[in-house]
Amino acid sequence: MGLFGTNGVRGKANEKITPSLAMDIARSLGKYMKGEGTIAIGKDTRISGDMLKSAAIAGALSAGLEVIDIGTAPTPSIQYYVRDYADAGIVITASHNPREDNGIKLIAGDGTEFSREGEAEVEKIYFAKDFTPANWDQTGNLRKDLSANNYYINGIINAVDSKRIQKKGFRVAVDTGCGAGSLTLPFLLRRLGCEVITINAQPDGTFPWRNPEPTPDVLGELIDIVKNYGADMGVAQDGDADRAVFIDENGNFIDEEILLAMLGKHILNIKKGPLVTPVSSSKRLLDIAKENGVEIVWTAVGSINVARKMMEIGAVYGGEGNGGLIFPEHQYCRDGAMACAKLLEIMASGVKLSEMAADVPKYSNFKTKVRCKNLLGTMEAVKKEILRKENNVDTTDGLKIWRDEGWLLIRPSGTEPIIRIFAEAENDEQAIRLMKEGEELVNQYNK
Ligand code: MG
């Protein structure tokens, strides 16, 4: 198993994610960069963040890199800073994982996440312990720069029609979950002329009220505030604030696949161009692309694949159906605060969140998973069978079968011995039938 999963290295702090791990990853990155250049290191609000950040800084300095400590900041804020002021970055975060976890994520010089190939190189150095300590007079210098969050907020203000939003004086209820977004989102919204009501907006790595993942079941208080105070929007973020989820003015949680589609629809009203999303996303975005006569490109799962493809083809918008949305006018990474500002910009034209959500195609989605004894063997056998029987199969990531009534995706997990099965169709009955078909097929070859 490799060191990096789909989103960096994650696990329980001070058990799996130790100071020596952080130091050795930074030393490996330093060797990968040939001991030259400047890296920025930042963290989310987790308790173990200072411990791991200090270790990563020591490792990078030992390798001869110049280091800028940018303190506590959302992942997209760190990415925005790296793009403009550093040659690479390290983010100490476990994103939406539970309280006790932490993690390490590498950022490329252009502000995007590290490529899989780059990670593989760093991994190779890490496992071989093939570090090259700098000579005593070549170890790096450290400086602090606490301007990243402000720089990031300014970037968003400039990337949307702020004047139009400011005139509206929206009332917005915010739950940043005591994560890194507590340092940016309420301040951004105030500068956008909003009346801001916050809960869980004190940075606190014990996450005293809710875990960092903003699932609908932990957002009851936010929903009550939206209803009781007549807010135009409720917004909640995960621990590192690259994702945001939304509550409409009636207190309804907006499904993240619907969010992806409804923003796409409004963005295409303003500007036509290609869209990018992973094969696991809903067909809603495809329908919207067709309506507008633009291309949609399906990528492998993982925001880095979406971001890189967007850069390559000059896409106007892209994202994943888990609330990770990418807006090229700001930067090529998942950005929760930017998604929030963009929604407000659209709402400033007079449309309510509930109306936007109701105005996208409706589909039924179901998913399940099968635990496998031999993951790769099972996938290989299933693939043979599907390619023999089906004529419209996308093999970008796993096996996606397109049918008239919808689609079915059979995909191995990158971190566990399970195969995930996703289905989407016009109604529940058809979607369940597709899902069961996939499940039976996998079970048939699960030996
Ligand atoms: Mg996150």
Short mmCIF file of C-alpha atoms and ligand atoms in Angstrom, two decimals:
data_model
loop_
_atom_site.label_atom_id
_atom_site.label_comp_id
_atom_site.label_asym_id
_atom_site.label_seq_id
_atom_site.Cartn_x
_atom_site.Cartn_y
_atom_site.Cartn_z
CA MET A 1 0.00 0.00 0.00
CA GLY A 2 1.29 3.47 -0.82
CA LEU A 3 1.74 6.28 1.65
CA PHE A 4 -0.72 8.70 0.04
CA GLY A 5 -4.42 7.87 -0.39
CA THR A 6 -6.88 9.80 -2.55
CA ASN A 7 -6.41 12.89 -0.37
CA GLY A 8 -2.95 12.75 1.15
CA VAL A 9 -1.95 10.73 4.21
CA ARG A 10 -4.50 10.52 7.02
CA GLY A 11 -4.97 8.69 10.33
CA LYS A 12 -5.00 9.03 14.08
CA ALA A 13 -2.77 11.85 15.28
CA ASN A 14 0.39 10.87 17.17
CA GLU A 15 -0.24 7.18 16.39
CA LYS A 16 -0.20 6.88 12.61
CA ILE A 17 0.37 10.55 11.86
CA THR A 18 3.47 11.19 13.98
CA PRO A 19 6.03 14.00 14.07
CA SER A 20 8.62 11.68 12.51
CA LEU A 21 6.24 10.91 9.63
CA ALA A 22 5.67 14.64 9.04
CA MET A 23 9.40 15.33 9.20
CA ASP A 24 10.30 12.50 6.82
CA ILE A 25 7.63 13.49 4.28
CA ALA A 26 9.01 17.03 4.33
CA ARG A 27 12.58 15.69 3.94
CA SER A 28 11.38 13.55 1.02
CA LEU A 29 9.70 16.55 -0.58
CA GLY A 30 12.96 18.48 -0.05
CA LYS A 31 14.95 15.80 -1.84
CA TYR A 32 12.33 15.69 -4.63
CA MET A 33 12.83 19.47 -5.02
CA LYS A 34 16.62 18.95 -5.04
CA GLY A 35 16.95 21.01 -1.88
CA GLU A 36 16.02 24.18 -3.77
CA GLY A 37 13.09 26.56 -3.56
CA THR A 38 10.56 27.87 -1.08
CA ILE A 39 7.68 25.98 0.46
CA ALA A 40 4.72 27.27 2.45
CA ILE A 41 3.42 25.18 5.36
CA GLY A 42 0.03 25.67 6.96
CA LYS A 43 -2.50 23.73 9.01
CA ASP A 44 -6.16 23.47 9.92
CA THR A 45 -7.37 23.86 13.53
CA ARG A 46 -6.66 20.30 14.76
CA ILE A 47 -4.97 20.02 18.17
CA SER A 48 -1.97 18.12 16.78
CA GLY A 49 -1.48 20.69 14.01
CA ASP A 50 1.31 22.66 15.69
CA MET A 51 3.20 19.48 16.57
CA LEU A 52 3.08 18.15 13.00
CA LYS A 53 3.67 21.52 11.38
CA SER A 54 6.81 22.07 13.50
CA ALA A 55 8.13 18.64 12.50
CA ALA A 56 7.42 19.26 8.81
CA ILE A 57 9.16 22.64 9.02
CA ALA A 58 12.23 21.01 10.59
CA GLY A 59 12.36 18.36 7.87
CA ALA A 60 12.05 20.89 5.06
CA LEU A 61 14.74 23.15 6.55
CA SER A 62 17.04 20.16 7.00
CA ALA A 63 16.66 19.40 3.28
CA GLY A 64 17.75 22.94 2.45
CA LEU A 65 14.37 24.43 1.54
CA GLU A 66 13.30 27.95 2.47
CA VAL A 67 10.12 27.72 4.55
CA ILE A 68 7.24 30.14 5.07
CA ASP A 69 5.03 29.25 8.04
CA ILE A 70 1.57 30.55 7.15
CA GLY A 71 -0.13 29.37 10.32
CA THR A 72 -3.75 28.22 10.48
CA ALA A 73 -5.65 28.51 7.21
CA PRO A 74 -8.17 26.66 5.01
CA THR A 75 -6.61 24.32 2.44
CA PRO A 76 -7.78 26.52 -0.49
CA SER A 77 -6.24 29.55 1.24
CA ILE A 78 -2.90 27.70 1.49
CA GLN A 79 -3.20 26.62 -2.15
CA TYR A 80 -3.88 30.19 -3.27
CA TYR A 81 -0.83 31.40 -1.34
CA VAL A 82 1.42 28.64 -2.73
CA ARG A 83 0.34 29.46 -6.28
CA ASP A 84 1.55 33.04 -5.92
CA TYR A 85 4.37 32.90 -3.36
CA ALA A 86 5.96 29.43 -3.13
CA ASP A 87 7.29 26.52 -5.17
CA ALA A 88 5.31 23.90 -3.24
CA GLY A 89 3.26 23.53 -0.08
CA ILE A 90 2.49 21.21 2.80
CA VAL A 91 -0.94 21.25 4.43
CA ILE A 92 -1.37 19.62 7.83
CA THR A 93 -5.01 18.56 7.69
CA ALA A 94 -7.32 15.56 7.80
CA SER A 95 -10.10 17.49 6.01
CA HIS A 96 -13.47 16.09 7.13
CA ASN A 97 -12.07 13.12 9.13
CA PRO A 98 -13.05 12.75 12.81
CA ARG A 99 -11.56 14.88 15.62
CA GLU A 100 -8.76 12.50 16.57
CA ASP A 101 -7.23 12.30 13.08
CA ASN A 102 -4.75 14.44 11.26
CA GLY A 103 -3.00 14.21 7.91
CA ILE A 104 -0.50 15.60 5.45
CA LYS A 105 -1.17 16.80 1.94
CA LEU A 106 1.29 18.13 -0.65
CA ILE A 107 0.60 21.11 -2.91
CA ALA A 108 2.28 21.73 -6.27
CA GLY A 109 3.81 25.07 -7.22
CA ASP A 110 0.77 26.06 -9.32
CA GLY A 111 -1.49 25.70 -6.26
CA THR A 112 -3.10 22.44 -7.37
CA GLU A 113 -2.78 19.26 -5.35
CA PHE A 114 0.35 17.22 -6.01
CA SER A 115 0.00 14.89 -9.00
CA ARG A 116 -0.14 11.12 -8.43
CA GLU A 117 3.23 10.85 -10.22
CA GLY A 118 4.77 13.49 -7.95
CA GLU A 119 3.41 11.73 -4.87
CA ALA A 120 4.83 8.42 -6.11
CA GLU A 121 8.29 10.02 -6.41
CA VAL A 122 8.08 11.47 -2.90
CA GLU A 123 6.85 8.09 -1.61
CA LYS A 124 9.81 6.32 -3.18
CA ILE A 125 12.26 8.63 -1.40
CA TYR A 126 10.27 8.28 1.85
CA PHE A 127 10.29 4.46 1.90
CA ALA A 128 13.97 4.25 0.87
CA LYS A 129 14.81 6.91 3.53
CA ASP A 130 16.91 8.34 0.72
CA PHE A 131 17.17 11.86 2.17
CA THR A 132 19.92 14.31 1.37
CA PRO A 133 20.55 16.53 4.40
CA ALA A 134 21.83 19.95 3.40
CA ASN A 135 25.37 20.92 4.39
CA TRP A 136 25.51 22.81 7.71
CA ASP A 137 25.71 26.17 5.97
CA GLN A 138 22.94 25.31 3.48
CA THR A 139 20.05 24.47 5.84
CA GLY A 140 16.99 26.57 5.13
CA ASN A 141 15.63 29.79 6.60
CA LEU A 142 12.25 30.07 8.25
CA ARG A 143 9.93 33.03 8.23
CA LYS A 144 6.33 33.61 9.20
CA ASP A 145 3.70 35.20 7.01
CA LEU A 146 0.20 35.42 8.45
CA SER A 147 -1.29 37.25 5.47
CA ALA A 148 -2.52 34.18 3.56
CA ASN A 149 -6.13 34.29 4.75
CA ASN A 150 -6.54 37.95 3.96
CA TYR A 151 -4.94 37.47 0.56
CA TYR A 152 -7.36 34.61 -0.10
CA ILE A 153 -10.42 36.62 0.98
CA ASN A 154 -9.34 39.48 -1.28
CA GLY A 155 -8.92 37.03 -4.15
CA ILE A 156 -12.51 35.84 -3.80
CA ILE A 157 -13.87 39.39 -3.47
CA ASN A 158 -12.19 40.20 -6.78
CA ALA A 159 -13.36 37.00 -8.50
CA VAL A 160 -17.09 37.64 -8.01
CA ASP A 161 -19.38 40.63 -8.60
CA SER A 162 -18.97 41.87 -5.03
CA LYS A 163 -20.76 45.19 -5.56
CA ARG A 164 -23.90 43.43 -6.71
CA ILE A 165 -23.80 41.07 -3.70
CA GLN A 166 -23.14 43.93 -1.26
CA LYS A 167 -26.24 45.83 -2.46
CA LYS A 168 -28.45 42.88 -1.50
CA GLY A 169 -27.50 42.71 2.18
CA PHE A 170 -28.12 38.96 2.44
CA ARG A 171 -28.61 37.34 5.82
CA VAL A 172 -26.37 34.25 6.04
CA ALA A 173 -26.14 31.67 8.85
CA VAL A 174 -22.69 30.08 9.08
CA ASP A 175 -21.41 26.92 10.79
CA THR A 176 -17.68 26.59 10.19
CA GLY A 177 -17.54 23.67 12.64
CA CYS A 178 -14.60 25.20 14.59
CA GLY A 179 -12.41 24.37 11.57
CA ALA A 180 -10.10 26.53 9.47
CA GLY A 181 -13.02 28.19 7.69
CA SER A 182 -13.75 30.00 10.98
CA LEU A 183 -10.84 32.30 10.08
CA THR A 184 -12.13 33.18 6.62
CA LEU A 185 -15.79 32.55 5.76
CA PRO A 186 -17.50 34.87 8.32
CA PHE A 187 -15.07 37.67 7.41
CA LEU A 188 -15.51 37.16 3.67
CA LEU A 189 -19.29 37.27 4.07
CA ARG A 190 -19.17 40.44 6.11
CA ARG A 191 -17.07 42.09 3.42
CA LEU A 192 -19.68 40.96 0.90
CA GLY A 193 -22.20 43.07 2.81
CA CYS A 194 -23.95 40.13 4.46
CA GLU A 195 -25.49 40.06 7.87
CA VAL A 196 -23.62 37.09 9.34
CA ILE A 197 -24.90 34.81 12.11
CA THR A 198 -22.26 32.30 13.22
CA ILE A 199 -22.12 29.11 15.26
CA ASN A 200 -18.99 27.00 15.84
CA ALA A 201 -16.91 29.87 14.50
CA GLN A 202 -14.20 29.78 17.15
CA PRO A 203 -11.15 27.80 15.92
CA ASP A 204 -11.06 24.80 18.26
CA GLY A 205 -9.30 21.53 17.44
CA THR A 206 -11.36 19.57 19.94
CA PHE A 207 -14.38 20.26 17.71
CA PRO A 208 -16.60 20.57 20.81
CA TRP A 209 -19.98 20.60 19.05
CA ARG A 210 -19.75 18.51 15.88
CA ASN A 211 -17.21 16.44 13.98
CA PRO A 212 -15.58 18.20 11.01
CA GLU A 213 -17.76 16.53 8.36
CA PRO A 214 -20.83 18.71 7.66
CA THR A 215 -23.39 15.94 7.09
CA PRO A 216 -27.09 16.92 7.25
CA ASP A 217 -27.61 15.06 10.57
CA VAL A 218 -25.19 17.37 12.45
CA LEU A 219 -26.55 20.61 11.01
CA GLY A 220 -29.80 20.80 13.01
CA GLU A 221 -28.79 24.00 14.83
CA LEU A 222 -27.77 25.70 11.61
CA ILE A 223 -31.08 24.71 10.02
CA ASP A 224 -32.99 26.09 13.04
CA ILE A 225 -31.11 29.38 12.80
CA VAL A 226 -31.89 29.69 9.08
CA LYS A 227 -35.59 29.15 9.80
CA ASN A 228 -35.87 31.22 12.99
CA TYR A 229 -33.92 34.22 11.72
CA GLY A 230 -35.20 34.15 8.14
CA ALA A 231 -31.75 33.72 6.63
CA ASP A 232 -31.33 33.67 2.86
CA MET A 233 -28.73 30.92 3.13
CA GLY A 234 -27.14 28.55 5.60
CA VAL A 235 -23.58 27.39 4.93
CA ALA A 236 -21.41 24.83 6.73
CA GLN A 237 -17.84 23.75 6.11
CA ASP A 238 -15.61 20.77 6.77
CA GLY A 239 -12.42 20.95 8.87
CA ASP A 240 -10.17 22.44 6.19
CA ALA A 241 -12.92 24.39 4.41
CA ASP A 242 -12.28 23.18 0.89
CA ARG A 243 -15.89 22.04 0.90
CA ALA A 244 -19.08 23.87 1.76
CA VAL A 245 -22.62 22.58 2.02
CA PHE A 246 -25.73 24.74 1.86
CA ILE A 247 -29.15 25.08 3.45
CA ASP A 248 -31.82 26.90 1.44
CA GLU A 249 -34.00 29.72 2.84
CA ASN A 250 -36.64 27.18 3.90
CA GLY A 251 -34.17 25.18 5.97
CA ASN A 252 -33.66 22.34 3.48
CA PHE A 253 -30.23 20.77 3.01
CA ILE A 254 -29.18 20.96 -0.65
CA ASP A 255 -27.94 17.60 -1.92
CA GLU A 256 -24.35 18.00 -3.10
CA GLU A 257 -25.02 16.49 -6.54
CA ILE A 258 -27.80 19.06 -6.98
CA LEU A 259 -25.43 21.80 -5.80
CA LEU A 260 -22.86 20.77 -8.43
CA ALA A 261 -25.52 20.86 -11.15
CA MET A 262 -27.32 24.06 -10.14
CA LEU A 263 -24.09 26.08 -10.07
CA GLY A 264 -23.14 24.61 -13.45
CA LYS A 265 -26.46 25.70 -14.90
CA HIS A 266 -26.07 29.30 -13.75
CA ILE A 267 -22.43 29.54 -14.74
CA LEU A 268 -23.29 28.43 -18.28
CA ASN A 269 -25.92 31.20 -18.41
CA ILE A 270 -23.10 33.70 -18.03
CA LYS A 271 -20.30 31.99 -19.92
CA LYS A 272 -20.32 29.01 -22.31
CA GLY A 273 -17.49 26.50 -22.17
CA PRO A 274 -16.68 22.90 -21.27
CA LEU A 275 -17.45 21.30 -17.90
CA VAL A 276 -15.39 18.66 -16.04
CA THR A 277 -16.52 16.14 -13.43
CA PRO A 278 -15.54 12.61 -12.30
CA VAL A 279 -17.29 9.51 -13.63
CA SER A 280 -18.98 9.08 -10.24
CA SER A 281 -21.02 12.29 -10.63
CA SER A 282 -24.70 12.54 -11.48
CA LYS A 283 -25.97 12.80 -15.05
CA ARG A 284 -27.58 16.11 -14.10
CA LEU A 285 -24.50 18.00 -15.20
CA LEU A 286 -24.47 16.11 -18.52
CA ASP A 287 -28.07 17.17 -19.21
CA ILE A 288 -27.18 20.78 -18.43
CA ALA A 289 -24.14 20.63 -20.72
CA LYS A 290 -26.31 19.23 -23.54
CA GLU A 291 -28.96 21.94 -23.07
CA ASN A 292 -26.23 24.53 -23.47
CA GLY A 293 -24.45 22.80 -26.33
CA VAL A 294 -21.16 22.51 -24.43
CA GLU A 295 -18.85 19.55 -23.88
CA ILE A 296 -18.59 17.64 -20.62
CA VAL A 297 -15.43 15.66 -19.83
CA TRP A 298 -15.55 12.78 -17.31
CA THR A 299 -12.36 12.13 -15.33
CA ALA A 300 -11.13 9.61 -12.79
CA VAL A 301 -12.35 10.24 -9.24
CA GLY A 302 -10.29 12.77 -7.22
CA SER A 303 -10.31 16.55 -7.37
CA ILE A 304 -6.77 16.71 -8.75
CA ASN A 305 -7.95 14.88 -11.89
CA VAL A 306 -10.82 17.33 -12.29
CA ALA A 307 -8.58 20.37 -11.70
CA ARG A 308 -5.85 19.25 -14.13
CA LYS A 309 -8.36 18.45 -16.87
CA MET A 310 -10.05 21.82 -16.38
CA MET A 311 -6.70 23.59 -16.88
CA GLU A 312 -5.95 21.48 -19.95
CA ILE A 313 -9.19 22.22 -21.81
CA GLY A 314 -10.03 25.67 -20.40
CA ALA A 315 -13.21 24.53 -18.64
CA VAL A 316 -15.51 27.20 -17.18
CA TYR A 317 -16.51 25.07 -14.20
CA GLY A 318 -16.00 21.67 -12.64
CA GLY A 319 -16.27 19.72 -9.44
CA GLU A 320 -17.22 16.58 -7.62
CA GLY A 321 -20.60 15.51 -6.31
CA ASN A 322 -19.38 15.74 -2.71
CA GLY A 323 -19.39 19.53 -2.44
CA GLY A 324 -15.86 20.05 -3.84
CA LEU A 325 -16.38 22.74 -6.49
CA ILE A 326 -13.76 24.40 -8.69
CA PHE A 327 -14.01 27.90 -10.18
CA PRO A 328 -11.21 28.78 -12.62
CA GLU A 329 -11.75 32.52 -12.19
CA HIS A 330 -10.35 32.08 -8.67
CA GLN A 331 -8.12 28.99 -8.64
CA TYR A 332 -7.97 25.35 -9.74
CA CYS A 333 -8.85 23.69 -6.47
CA ARG A 334 -11.87 22.77 -4.38
CA ASP A 335 -12.95 25.93 -2.68
CA GLY A 336 -15.84 26.15 -0.21
CA ALA A 337 -15.76 29.91 0.36
CA MET A 338 -15.60 30.62 -3.37
CA ALA A 339 -18.64 28.34 -3.90
CA CYS A 340 -20.49 30.37 -1.27
CA ALA A 341 -19.58 33.71 -2.87
CA LYS A 342 -20.56 32.41 -6.31
CA LEU A 343 -23.96 31.31 -5.02
CA LEU A 344 -24.53 34.76 -3.50
CA GLU A 345 -23.58 36.35 -6.82
CA ILE A 346 -26.25 34.24 -8.55
CA MET A 347 -28.78 34.97 -5.78
CA ALA A 348 -28.13 38.69 -6.28
CA SER A 349 -29.98 38.40 -9.60
CA GLY A 350 -33.13 37.66 -7.59
CA VAL A 351 -33.25 33.84 -7.58
CA LYS A 352 -33.65 32.01 -4.27
CA LEU A 353 -31.57 28.98 -3.29
CA SER A 354 -34.65 26.73 -3.17
CA GLU A 355 -35.57 27.81 -6.71
CA MET A 356 -32.08 27.06 -7.98
CA ALA A 357 -32.18 23.61 -6.38
CA ALA A 358 -35.61 22.82 -7.83
CA ASP A 359 -34.51 23.85 -11.30
CA VAL A 360 -32.13 20.97 -12.11
CA PRO A 361 -32.99 17.55 -13.60
CA LYS A 362 -34.25 14.96 -11.13
CA TYR A 363 -32.72 11.50 -10.82
CA SER A 364 -32.62 8.69 -8.31
CA ASN A 365 -29.27 7.57 -6.95
CA PHE A 366 -28.40 4.42 -5.05
CA LYS A 367 -25.14 2.87 -3.97
CA THR A 368 -23.82 -0.18 -2.18
CA LYS A 369 -20.51 -1.95 -1.65
CA VAL A 370 -19.20 -5.50 -1.73
CA ARG A 371 -16.29 -6.69 0.41
CA CYS A 372 -13.88 -8.68 -1.76
CA LYS A 373 -11.44 -11.49 -1.04
CA ASN A 374 -9.48 -10.70 -4.17
CA LEU A 375 -10.17 -7.13 -5.22
CA LEU A 376 -8.12 -6.99 -8.41
CA GLY A 377 -9.04 -10.51 -9.54
CA THR A 378 -12.74 -9.80 -9.06
CA MET A 379 -12.50 -6.47 -10.91
CA GLU A 380 -10.64 -8.13 -13.79
CA ALA A 381 -13.28 -10.86 -14.17
CA VAL A 382 -16.16 -8.37 -13.91
CA LYS A 383 -14.47 -6.19 -16.52
CA LYS A 384 -14.15 -9.06 -18.99
CA GLU A 385 -17.81 -9.91 -18.58
CA ILE A 386 -19.00 -6.31 -18.94
CA LEU A 387 -16.86 -5.57 -22.00
CA ARG A 388 -18.22 -8.75 -23.62
CA LYS A 389 -21.87 -7.87 -22.97
CA GLU A 390 -22.17 -4.08 -22.99
CA ASN A 391 -21.55 -1.66 -25.84
CA ASN A 392 -21.34 1.64 -23.94
CA VAL A 393 -18.69 1.28 -21.23
CA ASP A 394 -16.42 4.03 -19.88
CA THR A 395 -13.24 2.62 -18.29
CA THR A 396 -11.77 5.96 -17.13
CA ASP A 397 -12.03 4.86 -13.49
CA GLY A 398 -13.58 1.48 -12.73
CA LEU A 399 -16.35 0.41 -15.11
CA LYS A 400 -19.18 2.76 -15.97
CA ILE A 401 -21.99 1.28 -18.01
CA TRP A 402 -24.30 3.71 -19.77
CA ARG A 403 -27.85 2.55 -20.48
CA ASP A 404 -30.89 4.39 -21.83
CA GLU A 405 -32.41 4.65 -18.35
CA GLY A 406 -29.22 5.75 -16.56
CA TRP A 407 -25.82 4.40 -15.57
CA LEU A 408 -24.03 1.96 -13.29
CA LEU A 409 -20.49 2.42 -11.95
CA ILE A 410 -18.45 -0.45 -10.49
CA ARG A 411 -15.28 0.86 -8.91
CA PRO A 412 -12.66 -0.59 -6.54
CA SER A 413 -11.85 1.44 -3.42
CA GLY A 414 -8.30 2.84 -3.27
CA THR A 415 -7.97 2.29 0.47
CA GLU A 416 -10.07 -0.77 1.42
CA PRO A 417 -10.72 -4.25 -0.10
CA ILE A 418 -14.18 -3.29 -1.32
CA ILE A 419 -15.86 -2.63 -4.65
CA ARG A 420 -18.34 0.24 -4.68
CA ILE A 421 -21.41 0.16 -6.89
CA PHE A 422 -23.23 3.36 -7.85
CA ALA A 423 -26.40 3.59 -9.92
CA GLU A 424 -28.46 6.47 -11.26
CA ALA A 425 -31.72 6.36 -13.18
CA GLU A 426 -34.95 8.25 -13.83
CA ASN A 427 -36.71 6.68 -10.84
CA ASP A 428 -35.98 4.66 -7.70
CA GLU A 429 -37.14 1.38 -9.18
CA GLN A 430 -34.81 1.58 -12.17
CA ALA A 431 -31.87 2.80 -10.08
CA ILE A 432 -32.29 -0.03 -7.56
CA ARG A 433 -32.53 -2.53 -10.40
CA LEU A 434 -29.25 -1.22 -11.89
CA MET A 435 -27.53 -1.28 -8.51
CA LYS A 436 -28.67 -4.87 -7.84
CA GLU A 437 -27.49 -5.93 -11.28
CA GLY A 438 -24.03 -4.56 -10.46
CA GLU A 439 -24.02 -6.15 -7.02
CA GLU A 440 -24.97 -9.58 -8.41
CA LEU A 441 -22.30 -9.36 -11.08
CA VAL A 442 -19.60 -8.53 -8.51
CA ASN A 443 -20.80 -11.29 -6.17
CA GLN A 444 -20.69 -13.79 -9.01
CA TYR A 445 -16.93 -13.24 -9.42
CA ASN A 446 -16.09 -12.57 -5.76
CA LYS A 447 -14.18 -15.78 -5.08
MG MG B 1 -11.82 19.02 3.11
#
